[in-house]
Amino acid sequence: MEIIQAKSAGFCFGVARAVKMAQELAETAERPRMLGSVIHNRHVTGQLEARGMRVMDAPEEARPGDWVLLRAHGAGREVYRALEERGARIVDATCPKVARVQRLVEAAEKEGRQPVMIGDPDHPEVRGIAGWCGNLLVFSGPEEAARWAKSPAAERAAGVTIVSQTTLRREVWEDSLKIIKKECTNLKIFDTICDATHTRQSEAAVLASQVDAMVVVGDPKSANTTHLTEICRRQCPRVYQIENADELPLGELSGCGKVGLTAGASTPASIIKEVKKTMSEEKIQGEGMENFEELVEQYTNTLNTGDKVTGVVTAITPTEVHVDLGCKQAGYIPVDQLSDDPSVKPEDVVKIGEEYELFVIRVNDVEGYATLSKKKIDAVKVWENIETACESKEVMEGIVTEENKGGVVVSVKGVRVFVPASQSGLPRDAAMTELVKQHVKLRITEVNRARRRVVGSIKAVQQEARAAAAAEVWANIETGKRYTGTVKSMTSYGVFVDIGGVDGMVHITDLSWSRIKHPNEVVAIGDTLEVYVISFDSEKRKISLGVKDRSTNPWQVFMDTYKVGDTASVRVVKLMTFGAFAEVVPGVDGLIHISQIADHRIEKPGDVLSEGQTVEARITAVDEEKQKISLSIRALLAPTPVPAEEAGEEA
């Protein structure tokens, strides 16, 4: 007997993401909690509890400082608010597909439209979505939808926005829509059934129609597992829904020729593997195993253009790659259909013996071959990744390839992403060419697959990183703490220095011990400075920084270097009516009285000296208590000789 496993069985993207986040939280957080089970699977929940994760039934159970995981099903706005008010730290594992539905109903209510959902009103996902608007109507199927659509309430609605539970059966959604479309106008319809759910259900239906019995693995509380069972029972008379290998009805399965195996989106791969292993060990399986694709191929007479197929590479030549498709047609991939990169070698893209999903470009039944493409499939997957990244707000990476009108273009996994100048992260007057060929991180903000238009933001990632860095600075800042910063801007009274997400102000008097008129005399924008915190105000978000080395006392440096009677090279820093101030050492000035500037009478200091000029002067007096210094240029000048005639007359 054969066991045939559906390809799409087990964790979907949203569930896998939520479980991974829960595992990481359980391993790293001091008090990890989850609000309800992260997914509908007791096995997974049990493993997390064994690692220290505890389940909360309500936000009110959270304590300040607790890390609380919001499960894949999502939660309403009030849950976020309640957790924040209690001082809990939120880890949001809401499935991106569910989060999109939350945004849709929220937007519908703001627009004055009536939000309507087709789904199970008691399901946690639906209850969470209802928490994002005040008047969500939930109908479990076409009968309830029909009653409302024909009611006066539906007639009064200014507009209707319709969404679905992500795990809803496709036929329930379509039957409900037919009725609402007949009765209501001004509709906005969003098909929010998860693609993975639809694929899983379609495969299960096909598989169930070709086997003697079906085994559906999943938690009894899982809605998508229950729906899989319902779908399979329409196609197969013997369907068994089990939670794990212990529940396998081995005796009833022993007489079956073929047994199909599928699993709900909340079922771990380990449980599926254990079920399959148990069935194999009990001799339910005969000579060989067969996967779902092979079963479908048995009932397909030929390939068609546009099909997606799976094949194994059998040979690689300089011009093409040969593929075994397991059917009557031979397959080959032209080199130009391997990758978007024309310089790549075929052996770097595919390997002999490896299996790949491919797209059928053309079928030649006369000659018995099919032309295939790998890059088309890869492009579809990339677009799916881009769309998922947009919904989940995942940070992507790419290379800036060109400057475009109003912004730049970033290549992200081969997809052109336009980044407007306002989202480039550069100052307004900066040239966009500065970014070309740079590796950047960005967030996808808009995807229009039909128009092949993708918009992104580098600035959003930079702001997030800066906000995180700023939070780190404010959490650990203290007076006297030193930072390495970058000069971001300059004024006449000082400079602003970025110390890692936060700008601090260095006043001109704290830039240097020397007396300066403008900061540009000692620093320039972009310079790296070693600064320390003079003071800070956490509430006003202000930081005062200094550059001067306060461990070095300029007066002490002067006292250790000079004494009365010494000669020093001094720099004139300020001219006054009564004399000039000159810098002896950085931070210490002395006064040259007007009577000590020259050996003859002068009207004003500017007649002889200019600011910035360096001259030789003698230290004539030092007042240690008041830290004042007297200087004299005249003391170093030779006496003016008296003419002989004048000397004789005087005699």
XYZ file of C-alpha atoms in Angstrom:
651
model
C 0.000 0.000 0.000
C 1.071 3.534 -0.671
C 1.201 6.612 1.551
C 0.833 9.798 -0.486
C 1.600 13.029 1.340
C 0.265 16.375 0.115
C 2.994 18.861 -0.677
C 1.449 21.700 1.342
C 1.108 20.110 4.759
C 2.191 21.594 8.062
C 3.221 25.074 9.139
C 2.329 27.986 6.896
C 4.440 31.155 6.825
C 2.457 32.969 9.533
C 2.460 30.032 11.941
C 6.155 29.256 11.400
C 6.982 32.928 12.030
C 4.928 33.034 15.238
C 6.410 29.807 16.611
C 9.945 30.997 15.865
C 9.299 34.295 17.667
C 7.843 32.408 20.638
C 10.836 30.070 20.830
C 13.281 32.988 20.704
C 11.335 34.835 23.410
C 11.240 31.740 25.629
C 15.006 31.378 25.337
C 15.967 35.039 25.883
C 13.328 36.777 28.037
C 13.323 36.679 31.822
C 9.524 36.475 32.201
C 8.083 35.329 28.850
C 4.313 35.179 28.506
C 1.896 34.536 25.660
C -1.655 35.846 25.537
C -3.498 32.644 24.651
C -1.828 29.760 22.817
C 0.543 31.060 20.132
C -1.128 28.630 17.669
C -3.798 25.937 17.921
C -1.514 23.032 18.757
C -1.116 21.575 22.240
C 2.190 19.936 21.316
C 3.795 23.284 20.409
C 2.278 25.031 23.433
C 3.576 22.292 25.703
C 7.102 22.635 24.346
C 7.038 26.396 24.930
C 5.740 25.984 28.486
C 8.550 23.521 29.152
C 10.971 26.326 28.198
C 9.421 28.718 30.705
C 6.726 30.369 28.588
C 3.467 30.896 30.464
C -0.004 31.309 28.952
C -2.110 34.318 30.015
C -5.865 34.424 29.506
C -6.219 38.217 29.754
C -3.991 41.331 29.507
C -4.770 42.142 33.146
C -2.562 39.222 34.203
C 0.550 40.980 32.874
C 2.997 42.583 35.270
C 5.311 45.543 34.596
C 8.342 44.352 32.661
C 6.744 41.125 31.398
C 7.442 40.161 27.795
C 4.064 39.261 26.272
C 3.739 37.510 22.914
C 0.602 38.226 20.881
C -0.221 35.044 18.981
C -0.547 34.475 15.239
C -4.333 34.987 15.426
C -3.811 38.634 16.458
C -5.586 40.770 19.045
C -7.770 43.880 19.218
C -6.610 47.449 19.812
C -7.711 47.388 23.449
C -5.382 44.469 24.157
C -2.365 46.505 23.008
C -3.522 49.472 25.083
C -4.133 47.356 28.182
C -0.707 45.726 27.989
C 1.039 49.076 27.487
C -0.800 50.605 30.449
C 0.398 47.737 32.643
C 4.008 48.283 31.585
C 4.304 45.039 29.610
C 6.628 44.730 26.630
C 4.807 43.461 23.538
C 6.199 40.980 21.007
C 3.728 40.987 18.106
C 3.569 37.611 16.333
C 0.332 38.418 14.472
C 0.349 36.753 11.052
C 0.940 39.456 8.386
C -2.125 38.178 6.511
C -4.285 38.679 9.607
C -2.732 42.098 10.276
C -3.778 43.159 6.778
C -7.419 42.254 7.521
C -7.204 44.264 10.743
C -6.066 47.312 8.778
C -8.831 46.845 6.193
C -11.699 46.827 8.712
C -10.159 49.732 10.597
C -9.912 51.758 7.381
C -13.490 50.821 6.397
C -14.874 52.193 9.645
C -12.888 55.438 9.280
C -14.357 55.841 5.773
C -17.893 55.445 7.156
C -18.370 52.061 5.477
C -19.921 48.948 7.040
C -17.204 46.288 7.559
C -18.477 42.729 6.957
C -16.532 39.523 7.536
C -17.290 35.979 6.414
C -15.955 33.610 9.045
C -16.450 31.967 12.408
C -17.453 34.670 14.938
C -16.028 32.601 17.821
C -12.604 32.097 16.251
C -9.745 33.995 17.998
C -8.620 35.499 14.688
C -12.091 36.924 14.015
C -12.480 38.216 17.574
C -9.132 39.971 17.292
C -10.074 41.571 13.959
C -13.389 42.730 15.434
C -11.324 44.600 18.026
C -10.066 46.997 15.342
C -13.475 48.511 14.618
C -16.631 49.103 16.585
C -19.240 47.528 14.337
C -17.848 44.501 12.470
C -20.595 42.180 11.212
C -19.526 38.520 11.052
C -21.476 35.918 9.050
C -20.556 32.243 9.180
C -21.914 31.489 5.702
C -24.249 32.384 2.840
C -27.462 31.878 4.846
C -26.579 34.504 7.451
C -25.184 36.783 4.760
C -28.450 36.512 2.825
C -30.594 37.468 5.813
C -28.538 40.585 6.448
C -28.194 41.575 2.785
C -31.995 41.660 2.449
C -32.527 43.587 5.696
C -33.165 47.357 6.069
C -29.787 47.667 7.812
C -28.011 46.658 4.616
C -30.020 49.202 2.612
C -29.027 51.981 5.022
C -25.302 51.208 4.752
C -23.471 53.962 2.851
C -20.971 51.412 1.623
C -19.872 47.889 2.477
C -16.329 46.500 2.818
C -16.190 42.697 2.773
C -13.284 40.584 4.046
C -12.875 36.929 4.973
C -11.315 34.897 7.748
C -7.904 33.838 6.421
C -8.679 30.116 6.909
C -12.182 30.209 5.413
C -13.228 27.537 2.906
C -13.171 28.996 -0.592
C -16.697 27.827 -1.503
C -18.197 29.457 1.623
C -16.601 32.753 0.643
C -17.714 32.582 -2.984
C -21.301 31.534 -2.144
C -21.611 34.359 0.388
C -20.276 36.907 -2.099
C -22.806 35.930 -4.766
C -25.664 36.750 -2.425
C -24.245 40.031 -1.119
C -23.413 41.221 -4.641
C -27.034 40.721 -5.705
C -28.470 42.729 -2.833
C -25.885 45.431 -2.040
C -24.253 48.235 -3.990
C -21.115 50.309 -3.369
C -19.095 47.255 -2.387
C -15.387 46.950 -1.685
C -14.392 43.274 -1.721
C -11.067 42.011 -0.367
C -10.334 38.310 -0.800
C -8.263 37.804 2.354
C -8.229 34.001 2.351
C -4.584 33.061 2.810
C -3.005 31.705 -0.388
C -1.424 28.913 1.627
C -4.867 27.938 2.947
C -6.369 27.843 -0.535
C -3.451 25.806 -1.929
C -3.605 23.373 0.981
C -7.370 22.880 0.555
C -7.132 22.430 -3.238
C -4.397 19.832 -2.921
C -6.326 17.988 -0.215
C -9.427 17.834 -2.435
C -7.498 16.388 -5.390
C -5.607 13.939 -3.223
C -8.743 12.756 -1.391
C -10.441 11.990 -4.713
C -7.670 9.560 -5.673
C -7.129 7.521 -2.507
C -8.997 4.935 -0.445
C -8.568 6.804 2.836
C -7.354 10.205 4.060
C -5.527 11.041 7.286
C -5.721 14.693 8.382
C -3.305 15.649 11.172
C -3.950 18.646 13.408
C -5.223 20.006 16.691
C -9.014 19.532 17.094
C -9.324 23.278 17.884
C -7.632 24.288 14.625
C -10.124 25.804 12.172
C -8.002 25.101 9.092
C -7.569 21.449 10.139
C -11.343 21.087 10.553
C -11.915 22.645 7.129
C -9.410 20.246 5.549
C -11.315 17.327 7.055
C -14.626 18.662 5.701
C -13.150 19.100 2.220
C -11.639 15.603 2.201
C -14.941 14.002 3.309
C -16.637 15.358 0.209
C -14.168 13.435 -1.950
C -13.334 10.346 0.124
C -15.625 8.079 2.212
C -12.967 7.293 4.822
C -11.366 10.333 6.444
C -9.653 10.267 9.838
C -8.736 13.459 11.695
C -6.054 12.792 14.308
C -3.883 14.907 16.571
C -0.788 12.672 16.583
C 0.510 9.198 15.711
C -1.060 7.663 18.828
C -4.524 8.248 17.373
C -3.878 6.463 14.055
C -6.620 3.884 13.254
C -4.060 1.369 11.967
C -6.501 -1.526 11.824
C -8.956 0.369 9.630
C -6.202 1.594 7.312
C -4.577 -1.824 6.788
C -6.948 -2.827 3.984
C -6.483 0.377 1.937
C -4.594 0.431 -1.336
C -3.679 4.118 -1.147
C -3.727 6.393 1.897
C -3.500 10.182 1.586
C -1.829 12.281 4.273
C -2.245 16.005 4.879
C -2.028 18.339 7.877
C -3.337 21.671 9.129
C -1.272 24.858 9.123
C -0.651 24.568 12.879
C 0.803 21.058 12.742
C 4.583 20.783 13.300
C 6.632 18.846 10.760
C 7.840 16.543 13.554
C 4.292 15.279 14.203
C 3.631 14.739 10.470
C 6.897 12.832 10.200
C 6.036 10.687 13.214
C 2.595 9.844 11.784
C 4.122 8.877 8.463
C 6.808 6.811 10.166
C 4.263 4.965 12.299
C 2.160 4.142 9.249
C 5.242 2.848 7.435
C 6.379 0.690 10.346
C 2.939 -0.912 10.543
C 3.375 -2.186 6.965
C 0.665 0.043 5.593
C 3.171 1.117 2.978
C 4.138 -1.306 0.233
C 7.087 -1.239 -2.109
C 7.383 2.473 -2.713
C 6.473 5.960 -1.560
C 4.858 8.540 -3.771
C 4.479 12.275 -3.351
C 1.514 14.401 -4.290
C 3.021 15.756 -7.511
C 3.573 12.218 -8.834
C -0.046 11.286 -8.107
C -1.358 14.305 -10.001
C 0.920 13.480 -12.950
C -0.634 10.030 -13.199
C -3.969 11.664 -13.992
C -2.534 14.283 -16.373
C -2.200 13.198 -19.979
C 0.108 15.965 -21.113
C 1.773 19.203 -20.083
C 0.315 22.568 -20.992
C 1.872 25.968 -21.544
C 1.703 27.944 -18.310
C 1.857 24.884 -16.042
C 4.094 24.763 -12.999
C 5.984 21.476 -12.870
C 8.678 19.825 -10.776
C 11.621 18.150 -12.464
C 15.049 16.707 -11.746
C 18.114 18.046 -13.579
C 19.793 15.238 -15.526
C 22.396 17.101 -17.601
C 23.921 20.575 -18.004
C 25.351 21.849 -21.306
C 26.660 25.308 -22.278
C 23.339 26.138 -23.992
C 20.657 24.283 -22.024
C 19.773 22.187 -18.996
C 18.039 18.814 -19.400
C 15.236 17.970 -16.966
C 13.355 14.750 -16.205
C 9.693 15.685 -15.645
C 8.505 12.130 -14.947
C 6.125 12.167 -17.918
C 6.217 11.430 -21.632
C 7.685 14.824 -22.565
C 11.367 15.585 -22.105
C 12.109 18.985 -20.609
C 14.899 21.474 -21.140
C 15.720 24.936 -19.820
C 17.469 27.337 -22.247
C 20.361 29.140 -20.566
C 18.587 32.496 -20.897
C 15.684 31.075 -18.852
C 17.840 30.078 -15.894
C 18.477 33.469 -14.313
C 18.042 37.212 -14.789
C 21.825 37.493 -14.565
C 23.178 36.850 -18.090
C 26.751 36.387 -16.810
C 25.920 33.541 -14.419
C 27.068 30.011 -15.260
C 24.384 27.258 -15.527
C 26.203 25.033 -13.017
C 26.040 27.879 -10.467
C 22.239 28.016 -10.748
C 21.265 24.324 -10.862
C 22.889 21.029 -9.884
C 22.545 17.592 -11.498
C 20.266 15.371 -9.429
C 18.540 18.321 -7.707
C 14.784 18.896 -8.009
C 13.405 22.294 -9.068
C 10.023 23.904 -9.591
C 9.762 25.193 -13.166
C 7.390 27.042 -15.485
C 6.304 25.532 -18.829
C 6.912 28.116 -21.572
C 5.987 25.949 -24.553
C 5.022 22.316 -25.252
C 5.911 20.579 -28.512
C 3.859 17.367 -28.535
C 5.044 16.462 -32.044
C 8.686 16.277 -31.040
C 7.881 15.325 -27.455
C 9.601 18.046 -25.410
C 8.714 21.006 -23.220
C 10.614 24.286 -22.969
C 10.928 25.351 -19.338
C 11.903 28.437 -17.345
C 13.380 28.682 -13.877
C 13.685 32.458 -13.746
C 9.931 32.944 -14.230
C 9.202 30.828 -11.166
C 11.949 32.626 -9.226
C 10.459 35.980 -10.257
C 7.025 34.940 -8.945
C 8.549 33.835 -5.646
C 10.467 37.107 -5.379
C 7.260 39.081 -5.921
C 5.553 36.991 -3.252
C 8.457 37.714 -0.915
C 8.219 41.427 -1.724
C 4.465 41.466 -1.018
C 4.963 39.575 2.243
C 7.746 41.982 3.237
C 5.405 44.921 2.575
C 2.716 43.450 4.827
C 5.089 42.336 7.580
C 7.213 45.514 7.372
C 10.319 43.350 7.024
C 13.580 45.176 6.333
C 14.980 44.270 2.883
C 18.446 44.801 1.435
C 19.489 45.849 -2.042
C 21.898 47.790 -4.244
C 21.152 51.290 -5.557
C 21.471 50.856 -9.323
C 20.583 54.299 -10.669
C 19.348 57.794 -9.998
C 15.830 58.271 -11.288
C 13.511 61.232 -11.698
C 12.626 62.208 -8.158
C 14.626 59.509 -6.413
C 16.702 56.362 -6.870
C 16.132 52.754 -7.955
C 17.188 49.898 -5.679
C 17.516 46.329 -6.935
C 16.022 43.988 -4.320
C 16.405 40.336 -5.349
C 16.099 41.409 -8.976
C 12.997 43.593 -8.461
C 13.264 47.330 -9.171
C 12.192 49.304 -6.117
C 11.691 53.062 -6.495
C 12.739 55.150 -3.500
C 11.489 58.784 -3.662
C 14.034 61.471 -2.798
C 12.062 62.280 0.352
C 12.572 58.670 1.511
C 16.227 58.359 0.494
C 17.551 59.371 3.906
C 19.694 62.117 2.333
C 19.390 65.856 3.124
C 17.229 67.869 0.723
C 20.133 69.511 -1.059
C 22.196 66.316 -1.369
C 22.780 64.718 -4.768
C 21.036 61.363 -5.277
C 24.147 60.113 -7.068
C 25.770 59.731 -3.647
C 23.693 56.565 -3.163
C 24.416 54.883 -6.499
C 26.182 51.514 -6.096
C 25.696 51.616 -2.336
C 24.304 48.666 -0.388
C 21.222 49.897 1.488
C 18.495 48.643 3.814
C 14.922 49.660 3.113
C 11.294 48.894 3.903
C 8.756 48.139 1.168
C 5.859 50.611 1.471
C 3.797 49.937 -1.670
C 3.425 47.013 -4.081
C 1.354 47.049 -7.277
C 2.062 43.725 -8.926
C -0.196 44.399 -11.899
C 1.765 47.547 -12.793
C 5.030 45.993 -11.581
C 5.532 48.986 -9.326
C 7.265 48.754 -5.960
C 8.002 51.729 -3.697
C 10.356 51.636 -0.742
C 11.813 53.813 1.995
C 15.433 53.912 3.157
C 14.569 56.735 5.551
C 12.093 54.558 7.488
C 14.806 52.033 8.339
C 17.264 54.781 9.248
C 14.700 56.447 11.515
C 13.929 53.153 13.209
C 17.625 52.454 13.746
C 18.163 55.986 15.014
C 15.190 55.684 17.375
C 16.573 52.417 18.766
C 20.011 53.976 19.197
C 18.469 57.048 20.850
C 16.562 54.859 23.289
C 19.819 53.125 24.171
C 21.564 56.471 24.765
C 18.785 57.843 26.978
C 18.608 54.601 28.942
C 22.303 54.761 29.872
C 23.273 58.442 29.785
C 24.989 59.981 32.805
C 27.010 63.091 33.561
C 30.650 62.707 32.608
C 30.045 59.767 30.242
C 32.167 59.915 27.106
C 30.990 59.337 23.520
C 32.493 59.401 20.066
C 30.258 61.634 17.964
C 29.952 63.269 14.565
C 29.453 66.990 13.956
C 26.044 67.262 12.222
C 25.477 71.029 12.099
C 26.996 74.304 13.219
C 25.858 77.703 14.486
C 27.708 80.819 15.632
C 27.302 79.729 19.259
C 28.272 76.067 18.987
C 27.900 72.727 17.189
C 25.447 69.819 17.324
C 27.064 66.413 17.653
C 25.353 63.061 16.921
C 26.373 60.634 19.668
C 24.399 57.699 18.278
C 20.782 58.574 17.485
C 20.773 61.664 19.707
C 22.160 65.143 19.015
C 23.907 67.010 21.805
C 24.995 70.655 21.879
C 28.624 71.694 22.380
C 28.683 75.414 23.240
C 31.468 77.434 21.671
C 33.013 77.992 25.105
C 33.205 74.236 25.627
C 34.813 73.466 22.269
C 38.296 74.636 23.123
C 40.325 76.185 25.922
C 41.447 78.765 23.377
C 39.282 81.804 22.789
C 37.565 81.443 19.392
C 35.045 83.601 17.527
C 33.333 80.823 15.548
C 33.254 76.997 15.857
C 34.574 76.613 12.294
C 37.974 77.722 13.590
C 38.412 74.343 15.294
C 35.863 71.875 13.760
C 34.013 71.182 10.507
C 30.733 69.385 9.726
C 31.431 65.662 9.482
C 34.350 65.739 11.934
C 34.563 63.033 14.593
C 34.789 64.395 18.126
C 35.450 62.808 21.479
C 32.900 64.440 23.775
C 31.618 64.029 27.315
C 28.252 64.820 28.933
C 28.179 68.063 30.922
C 24.444 67.901 31.723
C 21.200 66.492 30.307
C 17.430 66.868 30.620
C 15.581 63.601 29.869
C 12.165 65.267 29.754
C 13.150 68.031 27.332
C 15.493 65.657 25.498
C 18.427 68.064 25.677
C 22.077 67.208 26.190
C 24.959 69.600 26.850
C 28.326 68.255 25.710
C 31.924 69.361 26.108
C 35.134 68.733 24.204
C 37.615 70.414 26.583
C 39.721 68.034 28.592
C 38.760 69.101 32.122
C 41.316 66.784 33.628
C 43.952 69.273 32.417
C 43.884 72.638 34.259
C 45.196 75.354 31.886
C 46.278 77.577 34.792
C 48.345 74.742 36.240
C 49.922 74.192 32.824
C 50.891 77.896 32.799
C 52.291 77.786 36.316
C 54.338 74.672 35.500
C 55.734 76.286 32.339
C 56.406 79.956 33.127
C 57.465 82.289 35.934
C 57.782 86.038 36.322
C 60.542 87.364 34.068
C 60.133 84.652 31.394
C 59.546 85.536 27.777
C 56.643 83.855 25.941
C 55.217 83.836 22.431
C 51.659 85.010 22.893
C 48.707 85.382 20.505
C 46.631 88.570 20.575
C 42.990 87.553 21.049
C 41.204 90.783 21.985
C 41.924 94.507 21.554
C 40.498 96.892 24.157
C 40.881 100.673 24.674
C 43.193 100.120 27.639
C 45.306 97.343 26.143
C 45.253 93.883 24.560
C 44.549 90.390 25.853
C 46.911 87.709 24.611
C 46.757 83.913 24.992
C 49.831 82.573 26.794
C 48.729 78.897 26.842
C 45.343 77.541 25.672
C 42.777 78.709 28.204
C 44.979 81.321 29.915
C 45.146 84.939 28.760
C 47.356 87.795 29.972
C 46.898 91.587 29.705
C 49.318 93.814 27.825
C 48.508 97.280 29.117
C 48.554 100.043 26.487
C 51.589 101.538 28.218
C 53.468 98.220 27.743
C 52.773 97.723 24.040
C 55.426 100.091 22.648
C 58.365 102.157 23.856
C 56.585 105.323 22.817
C 53.159 106.815 23.385
C 50.351 105.317 21.239
C 46.733 106.410 20.869
C 45.191 102.905 20.852
C 46.430 99.262 20.849
C 45.229 98.785 17.270
C 47.919 101.238 16.077
C 50.530 98.566 16.793
C 48.742 95.210 17.260
C 46.051 93.199 15.460
C 43.934 90.280 16.650
C 45.503 86.933 15.781
C 49.025 88.381 15.723
C 51.759 86.486 17.606
C 54.288 88.579 19.521
C 57.028 88.109 22.106
C 56.183 89.429 25.583
C 57.723 89.303 29.036
C 55.719 88.034 32.020
C 55.973 90.914 34.485
C 53.488 89.879 37.178
C 51.341 86.894 38.210
C 48.379 87.030 40.611
C 47.873 83.380 41.583
C 44.816 84.058 43.699
C 42.920 85.923 40.965
C 44.702 83.993 38.174
C 45.730 87.165 36.370
C 48.872 87.754 34.321
C 50.537 91.003 33.296
C 52.580 91.060 30.069
C 54.914 93.593 28.510
C 56.213 93.942 24.976
C 57.995 97.204 25.900
C 60.202 95.415 28.418
C 61.813 93.472 25.553
C 62.448 96.531 23.381
C 65.882 98.217 23.409
C 65.822 101.858 24.701
C 65.615 104.415 21.952
C 69.110 106.048 21.698
C 69.340 109.813 22.398
C 71.025 111.921 19.579
C 74.475 113.356 20.551
C 73.469 116.973 19.916
C 70.570 116.613 22.307
C 72.808 114.918 24.847
C 75.359 117.794 24.635
C 72.737 120.442 25.040
C 71.428 118.687 28.096
C 74.888 118.542 29.538
